[in-house]
PDB file of C-alpha atoms in Angstrom:
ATOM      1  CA  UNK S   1       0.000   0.000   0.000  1.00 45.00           C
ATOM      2  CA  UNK S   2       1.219   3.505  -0.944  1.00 47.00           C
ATOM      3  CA  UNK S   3       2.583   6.219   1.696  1.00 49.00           C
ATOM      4  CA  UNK S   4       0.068   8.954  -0.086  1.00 52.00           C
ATOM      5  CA  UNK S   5      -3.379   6.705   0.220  1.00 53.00           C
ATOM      6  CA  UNK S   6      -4.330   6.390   3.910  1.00 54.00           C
ATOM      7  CA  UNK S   7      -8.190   6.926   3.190  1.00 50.00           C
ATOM      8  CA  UNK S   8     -10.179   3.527   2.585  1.00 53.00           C
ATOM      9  CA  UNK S   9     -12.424   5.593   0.603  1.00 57.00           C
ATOM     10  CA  UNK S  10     -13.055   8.701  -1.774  1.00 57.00           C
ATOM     11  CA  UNK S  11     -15.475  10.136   0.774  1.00 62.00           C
ATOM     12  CA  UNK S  12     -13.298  10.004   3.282  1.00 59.00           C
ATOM     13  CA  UNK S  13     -10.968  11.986   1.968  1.00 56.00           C
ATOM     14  CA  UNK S  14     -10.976  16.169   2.760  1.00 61.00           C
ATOM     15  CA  UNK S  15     -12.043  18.094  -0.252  1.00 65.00           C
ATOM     16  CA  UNK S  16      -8.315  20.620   0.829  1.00 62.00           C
ATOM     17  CA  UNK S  17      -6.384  21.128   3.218  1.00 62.00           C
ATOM     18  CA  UNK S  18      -7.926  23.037   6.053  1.00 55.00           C
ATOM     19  CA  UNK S  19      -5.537  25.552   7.189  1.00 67.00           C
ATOM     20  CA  UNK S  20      -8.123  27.547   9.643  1.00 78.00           C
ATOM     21  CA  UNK S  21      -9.556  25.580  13.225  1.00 79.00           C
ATOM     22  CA  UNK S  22     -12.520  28.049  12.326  1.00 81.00           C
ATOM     23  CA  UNK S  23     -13.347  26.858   8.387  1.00 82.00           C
ATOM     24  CA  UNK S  24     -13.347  23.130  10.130  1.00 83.00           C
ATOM     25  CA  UNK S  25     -15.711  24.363  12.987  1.00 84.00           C
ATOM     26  CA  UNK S  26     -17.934  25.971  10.809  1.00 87.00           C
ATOM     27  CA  UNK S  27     -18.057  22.554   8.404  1.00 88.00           C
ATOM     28  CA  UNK S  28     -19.203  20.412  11.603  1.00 86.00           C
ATOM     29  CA  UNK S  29     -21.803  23.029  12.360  1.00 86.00           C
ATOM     30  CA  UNK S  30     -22.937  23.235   8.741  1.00 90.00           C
ATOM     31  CA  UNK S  31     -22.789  19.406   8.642  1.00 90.00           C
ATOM     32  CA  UNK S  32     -25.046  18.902  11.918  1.00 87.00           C
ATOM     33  CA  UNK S  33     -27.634  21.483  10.894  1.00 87.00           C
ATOM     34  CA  UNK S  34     -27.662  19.152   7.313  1.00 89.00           C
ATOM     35  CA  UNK S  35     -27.923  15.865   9.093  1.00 90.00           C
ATOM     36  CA  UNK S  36     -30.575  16.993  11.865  1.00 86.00           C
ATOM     37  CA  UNK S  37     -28.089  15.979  14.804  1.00 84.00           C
ATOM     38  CA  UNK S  38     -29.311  18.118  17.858  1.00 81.00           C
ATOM     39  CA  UNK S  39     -26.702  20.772  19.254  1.00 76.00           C
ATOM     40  CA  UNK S  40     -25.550  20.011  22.934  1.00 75.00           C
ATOM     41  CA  UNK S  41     -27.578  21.976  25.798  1.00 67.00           C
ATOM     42  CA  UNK S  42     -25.842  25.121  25.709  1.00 68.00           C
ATOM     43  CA  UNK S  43     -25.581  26.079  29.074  1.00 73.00           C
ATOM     44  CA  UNK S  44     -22.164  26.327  30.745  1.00 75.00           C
ATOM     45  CA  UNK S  45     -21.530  24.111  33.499  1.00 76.00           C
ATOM     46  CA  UNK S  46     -22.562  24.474  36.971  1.00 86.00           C
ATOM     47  CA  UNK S  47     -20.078  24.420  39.572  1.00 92.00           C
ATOM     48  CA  UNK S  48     -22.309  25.570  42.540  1.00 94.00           C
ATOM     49  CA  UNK S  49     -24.016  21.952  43.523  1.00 94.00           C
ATOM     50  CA  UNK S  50     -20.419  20.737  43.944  1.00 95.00           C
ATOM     51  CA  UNK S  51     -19.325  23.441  45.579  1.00 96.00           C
ATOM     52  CA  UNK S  52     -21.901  23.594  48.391  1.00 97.00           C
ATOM     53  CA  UNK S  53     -21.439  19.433  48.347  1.00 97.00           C
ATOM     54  CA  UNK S  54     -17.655  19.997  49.301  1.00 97.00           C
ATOM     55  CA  UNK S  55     -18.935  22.671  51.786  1.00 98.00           C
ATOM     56  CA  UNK S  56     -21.136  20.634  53.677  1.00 98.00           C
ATOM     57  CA  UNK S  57     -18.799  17.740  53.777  1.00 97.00           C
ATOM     58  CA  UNK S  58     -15.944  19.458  54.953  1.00 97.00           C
ATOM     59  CA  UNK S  59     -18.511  21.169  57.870  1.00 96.00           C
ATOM     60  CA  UNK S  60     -19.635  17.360  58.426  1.00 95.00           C
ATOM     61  CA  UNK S  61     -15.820  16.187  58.762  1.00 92.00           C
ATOM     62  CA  UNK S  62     -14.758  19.278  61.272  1.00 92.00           C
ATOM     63  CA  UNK S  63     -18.543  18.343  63.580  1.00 90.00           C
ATOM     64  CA  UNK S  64     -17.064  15.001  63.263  1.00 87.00           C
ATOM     65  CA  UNK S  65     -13.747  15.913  64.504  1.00 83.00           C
ATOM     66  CA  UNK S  66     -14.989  18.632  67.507  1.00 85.00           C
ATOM     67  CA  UNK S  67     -17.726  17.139  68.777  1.00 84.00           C
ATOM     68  CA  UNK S  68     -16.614  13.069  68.430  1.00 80.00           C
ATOM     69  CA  UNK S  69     -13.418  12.993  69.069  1.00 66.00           C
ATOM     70  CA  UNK S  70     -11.434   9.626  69.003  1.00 67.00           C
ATOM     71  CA  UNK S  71     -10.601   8.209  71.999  1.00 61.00           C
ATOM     72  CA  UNK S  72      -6.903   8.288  71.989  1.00 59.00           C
ATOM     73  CA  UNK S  73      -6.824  11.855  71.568  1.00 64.00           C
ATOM     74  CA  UNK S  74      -7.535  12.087  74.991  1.00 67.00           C
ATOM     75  CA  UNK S  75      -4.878   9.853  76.119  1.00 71.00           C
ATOM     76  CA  UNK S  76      -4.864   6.308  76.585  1.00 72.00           C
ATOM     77  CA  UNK S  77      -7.622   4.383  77.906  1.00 72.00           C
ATOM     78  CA  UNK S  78      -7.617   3.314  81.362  1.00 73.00           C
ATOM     79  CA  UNK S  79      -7.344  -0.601  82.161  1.00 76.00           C
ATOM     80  CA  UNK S  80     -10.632  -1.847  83.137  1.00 77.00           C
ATOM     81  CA  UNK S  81      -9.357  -2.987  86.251  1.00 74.00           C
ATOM     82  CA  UNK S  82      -8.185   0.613  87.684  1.00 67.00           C
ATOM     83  CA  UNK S  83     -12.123   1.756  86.318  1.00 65.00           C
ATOM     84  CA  UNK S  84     -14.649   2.738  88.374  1.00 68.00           C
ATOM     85  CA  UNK S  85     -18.651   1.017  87.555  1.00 68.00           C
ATOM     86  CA  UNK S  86     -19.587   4.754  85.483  1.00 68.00           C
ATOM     87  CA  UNK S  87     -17.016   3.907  82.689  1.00 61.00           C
ATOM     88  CA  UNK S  88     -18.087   3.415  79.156  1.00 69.00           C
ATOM     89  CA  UNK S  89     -14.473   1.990  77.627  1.00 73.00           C
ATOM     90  CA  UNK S  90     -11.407   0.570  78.766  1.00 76.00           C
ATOM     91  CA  UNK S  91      -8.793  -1.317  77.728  1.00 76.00           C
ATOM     92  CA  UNK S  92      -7.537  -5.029  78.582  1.00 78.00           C
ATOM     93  CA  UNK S  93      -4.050  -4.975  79.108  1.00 75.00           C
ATOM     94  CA  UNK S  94      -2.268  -7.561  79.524  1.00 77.00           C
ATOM     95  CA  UNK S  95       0.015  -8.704  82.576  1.00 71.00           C
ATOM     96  CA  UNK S  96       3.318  -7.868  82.921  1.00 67.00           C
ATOM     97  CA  UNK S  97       5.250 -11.080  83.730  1.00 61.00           C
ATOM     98  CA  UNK S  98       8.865 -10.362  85.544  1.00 57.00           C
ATOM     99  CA  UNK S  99      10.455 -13.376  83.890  1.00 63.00           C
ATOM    100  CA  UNK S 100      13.825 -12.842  83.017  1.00 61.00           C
ATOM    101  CA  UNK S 101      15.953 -14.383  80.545  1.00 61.00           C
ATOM    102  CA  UNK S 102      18.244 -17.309  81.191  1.00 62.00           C
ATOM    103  CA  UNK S 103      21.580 -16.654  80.942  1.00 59.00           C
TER     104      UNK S 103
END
């Protein structure tokens, strides 16, 4: 196959070279309007639903943050054998065994 033919078909091919971004525009638009293809919506886009989204989940995060903290943040937990009957968490922690290593 030559270099020169890389259309399949006559059609295909551009009528001349199209020098201007505006001549090929204008072609498309002519071409839609000729075919009956609908134009897009025409409004620009709306960036004011996901701004107020981001909004409210950033306020969500920060309630989060202030008003349920994690527990750590606190300190540690205490060991649920040092707590008194009132306390909601604690922690098991293991024994400490005094074993020491064999020399």
């Amino acid at each position: 196959m030559s270099g020169s033919n890389h259309f399949l078909d006559e059609e295909d091919r551009p009528a001349g070279p199209v020098r201007d971004s505006a001549a090929l525009l204008e072609e498309g638009r002519r071409f839609q309007v000729e075919t009956g293809i609908p134009s897009l919506l025409g409004h620009k886009p709306r960036f004011l639903p996901w701004v107020l989204l981001a909004v409210v989940l950033m306020l969500v995060s920060l309630g989060i943050e202030l008003f349920w903290p994690l527990p750590g943040s606190h300190g540690p937990l205490p060991a649920c054998k040092q707590v008194s009957t009132g306390t909601v968490s604690c922690q098991n922690v293991p024994e400490q065994n005094t074993i020491t290593p064999a020399r």
